[in-house]
Amino acid sequence: MSRGGRVAVPEAAAVRAALARVRTVVVKVGSAVIAAREGRPDPLFFWGFAADLAEARERGHRLVVVSSGAIALGRARLGWDARRRTMAHQQAAAAVGQCDLVQRYAAACGELGMAVAQVLLTHEDLRDRSRYMNARATLGTLLDQGVVPVINENDTVAVDEIRFGDNDQLSAMVAPLVDAGLLVLLSTVAGLHERDPRRDPGAAVVGSLAPGDPDPSVDGTAGAAGRGGAASKLGAARSVARHGVPAVIADGRERGILARILAGEPLGTLVLPAAAASALPARKHWIAFTLKTRGRIRVDEGARRAIVEGGRSLLPSGVRGVEGRFERGDAVSVVDAEGREVARGLCAYSAGEVERIRGLRSSRIEATLGVRYADEVIHRDDLVVV
Ligand code: GLU
């Protein structure tokens, strides 16, 4: 079905109704949901949520939990106030809190006959293709056994270069990793709002958001407990939507929220997926949304059009400039003359090599560098329009 020449996107009601048949669901739980009362863990949450998971599993869903809360629980356990905020304090708190966190999931789920598995990841684990495939196989095995993986960032060792950013982003990278058909982001807001609810308490929750719809107002600030905010939830949801997977942003403090979402109740904000024909395959999604870019390649208007409108490769002749230090095989941003990012891709040449062949015909590559890996700077199979 196509209206007005636009690619048809699945309608909200049809997507909601189909959630009952989704096989694998990734549920991200924010720190504020877990530590709702002044940083103290909320025992009721764990028991209620476990019942919710058990019901979903009973109905045939495979469940992956991405849970924040390690730092918040660790700080509460250690009695640390706002003065202990260095990186080492946060990482130490995470080490303490992660035990507490996973024990609470294990106890509540165990009571209902479900085993949980603790999985701690750093960005390195998903950036490296062989580690990625390993994580995928392990998680697949756990899910086949009916175990519920409880994933968090390995905060104790993660420093900036190997960080995911926040757990919203981590959950968006985990979704394609486990072939999820739905991402649920649970926090302490009822969904995305038309306007900032803190400035305008009457602002309504946006029921659904289609791929072409403008973003609702999100101010980018996070709550006190966790790292992500509304902007990061929207970013995570939009990213899985590009992969053809819907996302729901909802209030995790509401009883039975997960089972109700899966039953098709119109709760929270549903971010609609791209139509199947235009959805990014897992590898392209990984290039665009999991890898961190190491540099920028500025291209001319002809190359921009060839990439964005024609789905073509980037050739040396279209390159105008290079920024950053990247090696062959690294992810880079492709930017237009104004510096706006138009695509991301894996570069076949290092930054220094691209600098030397920029503006040249592909037939001149070998004579210039003494080696020719490819005719393209970025092959279209490795290039994703953003
Ligand atoms: N990994 C952090 C924790 O468990 C939370 C990160 C986030 O809030 O996104 O405390």
Tab-separated table of C-alpha atoms in Angstrom, residues 72-286:
chain	number	residue	atom	x	y	z
A	72	ALA	CA	22.758	3.886	41.429
A	73	LEU	CA	22.469	0.723	43.569
A	74	GLY	CA	26.207	0.683	44.292
A	75	ARG	CA	26.168	4.290	45.446
A	76	ALA	CA	23.193	3.599	47.686
A	77	ARG	CA	24.833	0.485	49.150
A	78	LEU	CA	28.069	2.367	49.862
A	79	GLY	CA	26.225	5.376	51.221
A	80	TRP	CA	28.004	7.710	48.824
A	81	ASP	CA	26.739	11.233	48.355
A	82	ALA	CA	27.140	13.582	45.405
A	83	ARG	CA	30.748	14.416	46.316
A	84	ARG	CA	32.000	10.988	45.257
A	85	ARG	CA	31.627	11.487	41.539
A	86	THR	CA	35.034	10.732	40.027
A	87	MET	CA	35.307	8.113	37.307
A	88	ALA	CA	36.901	5.671	39.776
A	89	HIS	CA	34.049	6.177	42.250
A	90	GLN	CA	31.445	5.524	39.559
A	91	GLN	CA	33.271	2.432	38.376
A	92	ALA	CA	33.690	1.118	41.920
A	93	ALA	CA	30.003	1.781	42.624
A	94	ALA	CA	29.080	-0.130	39.459
A	95	ALA	CA	31.112	-3.136	40.615
A	96	VAL	CA	29.246	-3.204	43.939
A	97	GLY	CA	25.852	-2.397	42.465
A	98	GLN	CA	26.027	-4.906	39.626
A	99	CYS	CA	26.103	-7.779	42.160
A	100	ASP	CA	23.099	-6.385	43.925
A	101	LEU	CA	21.289	-5.777	40.641
A	102	VAL	CA	21.738	-9.209	39.166
A	103	GLN	CA	20.979	-10.924	42.483
A	104	ARG	CA	17.648	-9.148	42.610
A	105	TYR	CA	16.771	-10.237	39.078
A	106	ALA	CA	17.946	-13.790	39.801
A	107	ALA	CA	15.920	-14.030	43.017
A	108	ALA	CA	12.703	-12.635	41.564
A	109	CYS	CA	12.922	-14.575	38.283
A	110	GLY	CA	14.121	-17.740	40.031
A	111	GLU	CA	11.003	-17.713	42.198
A	112	LEU	CA	8.996	-18.023	38.958
A	113	GLY	CA	11.185	-20.727	37.468
A	114	MET	CA	13.266	-18.528	35.166
A	115	ALA	CA	17.050	-18.558	35.091
A	116	VAL	CA	18.873	-15.307	34.386
A	117	ALA	CA	22.372	-14.835	32.960
A	118	GLN	CA	24.584	-11.840	33.634
A	119	VAL	CA	26.183	-10.461	30.458
A	120	LEU	CA	28.523	-7.472	30.720
A	121	LEU	CA	29.628	-5.833	27.493
A	122	THR	CA	31.866	-3.009	26.364
A	123	HIS	CA	31.638	-1.293	23.011
A	124	GLU	CA	34.763	-3.197	21.919
A	125	ASP	CA	32.786	-6.436	22.130
A	126	LEU	CA	30.301	-5.282	19.509
A	127	ARG	CA	32.702	-3.296	17.350
A	128	ASP	CA	34.921	-6.276	16.680
A	129	ARG	CA	33.094	-8.485	14.201
A	130	SER	CA	34.349	-11.801	15.597
A	131	ARG	CA	33.496	-10.848	19.181
A	132	TYR	CA	30.143	-9.633	17.894
A	133	MET	CA	29.450	-13.016	16.319
A	134	ASN	CA	30.539	-14.695	19.554
A	135	ALA	CA	28.193	-12.621	21.679
A	136	ARG	CA	25.439	-13.380	19.186
A	137	ALA	CA	26.001	-17.133	19.437
A	138	THR	CA	26.110	-17.080	23.249
A	139	LEU	CA	22.966	-14.998	23.577
A	140	GLY	CA	21.226	-17.241	21.052
A	141	THR	CA	22.138	-20.308	23.102
A	142	LEU	CA	20.839	-18.703	26.308
A	143	LEU	CA	17.570	-17.772	24.606
A	144	ASP	CA	17.163	-21.282	23.175
A	145	GLN	CA	17.408	-22.565	26.761
A	146	GLY	CA	14.734	-20.166	27.976
A	147	VAL	CA	17.256	-18.194	30.041
A	148	VAL	CA	16.771	-14.427	30.384
A	149	PRO	CA	20.063	-12.601	29.700
A	150	VAL	CA	20.422	-9.490	31.862
A	151	ILE	CA	22.842	-7.237	30.020
A	152	ASN	CA	24.637	-4.128	31.240
A	153	GLU	CA	27.652	-2.167	30.168
A	154	ASN	CA	30.815	-3.370	31.889
A	155	ASP	CA	31.129	-0.042	33.680
A	156	THR	CA	34.046	-1.090	35.842
A	157	VAL	CA	36.438	-1.273	32.903
A	158	ALA	CA	34.744	0.961	30.338
A	159	VAL	CA	36.476	4.254	29.644
A	160	ASP	CA	35.306	6.804	27.099
A	161	GLU	CA	36.721	5.186	23.947
A	162	ILE	CA	35.035	1.858	24.654
A	163	ARG	CA	31.791	3.203	26.078
A	164	PHE	CA	28.415	2.730	24.469
A	165	GLY	CA	27.343	6.159	25.598
A	166	ASP	CA	24.378	4.955	27.583
A	167	ASN	CA	22.183	1.891	27.938
A	168	ASP	CA	19.559	3.222	25.518
A	169	GLN	CA	22.198	3.001	22.820
A	170	LEU	CA	23.429	-0.332	24.124
A	171	SER	CA	19.899	-1.766	23.889
A	172	ALA	CA	19.596	-0.486	20.310
A	173	MET	CA	22.809	-2.350	19.423
A	174	VAL	CA	21.669	-5.496	21.246
A	175	ALA	CA	18.336	-5.617	19.350
A	176	PRO	CA	19.833	-6.512	15.945
A	177	LEU	CA	22.412	-8.710	17.688
A	178	VAL	CA	19.642	-11.029	18.970
A	179	ASP	CA	17.309	-10.572	15.959
A	180	ALA	CA	14.750	-8.843	18.150
A	181	GLY	CA	11.363	-7.937	16.745
A	182	LEU	CA	10.691	-5.259	19.370
A	183	LEU	CA	12.625	-2.922	21.643
A	184	VAL	CA	10.872	-1.688	24.791
A	185	LEU	CA	12.496	1.238	26.620
A	186	LEU	CA	11.215	1.548	30.182
A	187	SER	CA	11.890	4.696	32.163
A	188	THR	CA	9.929	6.970	34.471
A	189	VAL	CA	8.147	8.898	31.726
A	190	ALA	CA	4.933	7.821	30.024
A	191	GLY	CA	6.530	8.215	26.578
A	192	LEU	CA	7.786	11.023	24.369
A	193	HIS	CA	5.842	14.242	24.769
A	194	GLU	CA	4.721	16.771	22.179
A	195	ARG	CA	6.408	19.470	24.245
A	196	ASP	CA	8.817	19.354	27.198
A	197	PRO	CA	6.562	18.111	30.043
A	198	ARG	CA	8.683	19.834	32.684
A	199	ARG	CA	7.945	23.224	31.188
A	200	ASP	CA	4.466	22.320	30.007
A	201	PRO	CA	2.815	19.755	32.318
A	202	GLY	CA	-0.196	19.555	29.987
A	203	ALA	CA	1.911	18.272	27.069
A	204	ALA	CA	0.417	15.092	25.594
A	205	VAL	CA	2.292	11.833	24.998
A	206	VAL	CA	2.909	11.158	21.303
A	207	GLY	CA	1.082	7.883	20.560
A	208	SER	CA	3.139	6.910	17.552
A	209	LEU	CA	5.889	8.278	15.405
A	210	ALA	CA	6.368	7.295	11.754
A	211	PRO	CA	9.799	7.285	10.044
A	212	GLY	CA	9.110	10.526	8.171
A	213	ASP	CA	7.564	12.387	11.141
A	214	PRO	CA	9.545	15.234	12.681
A	215	ASP	CA	11.049	14.482	16.107
A	216	PRO	CA	8.992	15.570	19.108
A	217	SER	CA	10.661	18.011	21.480
A	218	VAL	CA	13.389	16.329	23.493
A	219	ASP	CA	15.797	18.451	25.446
A	220	GLY	CA	18.633	15.990	25.780
A	221	THR	CA	18.952	16.142	29.554
A	222	ALA	CA	19.019	12.985	31.617
A	223	GLY	CA	17.436	12.272	34.980
A	224	ALA	CA	19.509	12.132	38.168
A	225	ALA	CA	19.865	8.339	38.246
A	226	GLY	CA	20.966	7.296	34.754
A	227	ARG	CA	22.832	8.630	31.755
A	228	GLY	CA	20.254	8.702	28.947
A	229	GLY	CA	17.386	11.170	28.520
A	230	ALA	CA	14.449	11.547	26.149
A	231	ALA	CA	16.779	12.395	23.243
A	232	SER	CA	18.771	9.230	23.742
A	233	LYS	CA	15.582	7.120	23.906
A	234	LEU	CA	14.368	8.692	20.698
A	235	GLY	CA	17.768	8.082	19.075
A	236	ALA	CA	17.763	4.428	20.148
A	237	ALA	CA	14.202	3.927	18.914
A	238	ARG	CA	14.894	5.638	15.584
A	239	SER	CA	17.981	3.519	15.109
A	240	VAL	CA	16.190	0.174	15.524
A	241	ALA	CA	13.371	1.526	13.352
A	242	ARG	CA	15.896	1.836	10.500
A	243	HIS	CA	16.499	-1.896	10.935
A	244	GLY	CA	12.750	-2.538	10.569
A	245	VAL	CA	12.133	-3.076	14.285
A	246	PRO	CA	9.471	-1.131	16.220
A	247	ALA	CA	10.213	0.410	19.624
A	248	VAL	CA	7.951	1.426	22.507
A	249	ILE	CA	8.978	4.037	25.084
A	250	ALA	CA	6.869	3.669	28.237
A	251	ASP	CA	6.695	4.025	32.019
A	252	GLY	CA	8.357	1.054	33.711
A	253	ARG	CA	6.711	1.771	37.072
A	254	GLU	CA	3.314	0.769	35.737
A	255	ARG	CA	2.288	-2.703	36.763
A	256	GLY	CA	2.294	-5.281	33.997
A	257	ILE	CA	3.523	-2.757	31.451
A	258	LEU	CA	5.430	-5.279	29.354
A	259	ALA	CA	2.606	-7.806	29.081
A	260	ARG	CA	0.182	-4.999	28.278
A	261	ILE	CA	2.416	-3.603	25.526
A	262	LEU	CA	2.799	-7.085	24.062
A	263	ALA	CA	-0.977	-7.517	24.180
A	264	GLY	CA	-1.277	-4.483	21.889
A	265	GLU	CA	-2.515	-1.876	24.392
A	266	PRO	CA	-1.790	1.629	23.095
A	267	LEU	CA	0.666	2.541	25.862
A	268	GLY	CA	3.626	4.904	25.644
A	269	THR	CA	5.097	6.078	22.362
A	270	LEU	CA	5.381	3.578	19.533
A	271	VAL	CA	8.200	4.411	17.132
A	272	LEU	CA	7.228	2.775	13.867
A	273	PRO	CA	9.757	0.802	11.851
A	274	ALA	CA	10.920	1.486	8.328
A	275	ALA	CA	9.028	-0.492	5.686
A	276	ALA	CA	10.603	-3.896	5.118
A	277	ALA	CA	11.861	-2.914	1.646
A	278	SER	CA	13.914	0.002	2.980
A	279	ALA	CA	15.016	-1.509	6.315
A	280	LEU	CA	18.769	-1.772	6.830
A	281	PRO	CA	20.167	-5.303	7.040
A	282	ALA	CA	21.991	-6.128	10.301
A	283	ARG	CA	25.491	-5.518	8.903
A	284	LYS	CA	24.626	-2.088	7.517
A	285	HIS	CA	22.873	-1.229	10.765
A	286	TRP	CA	26.042	-2.233	12.608
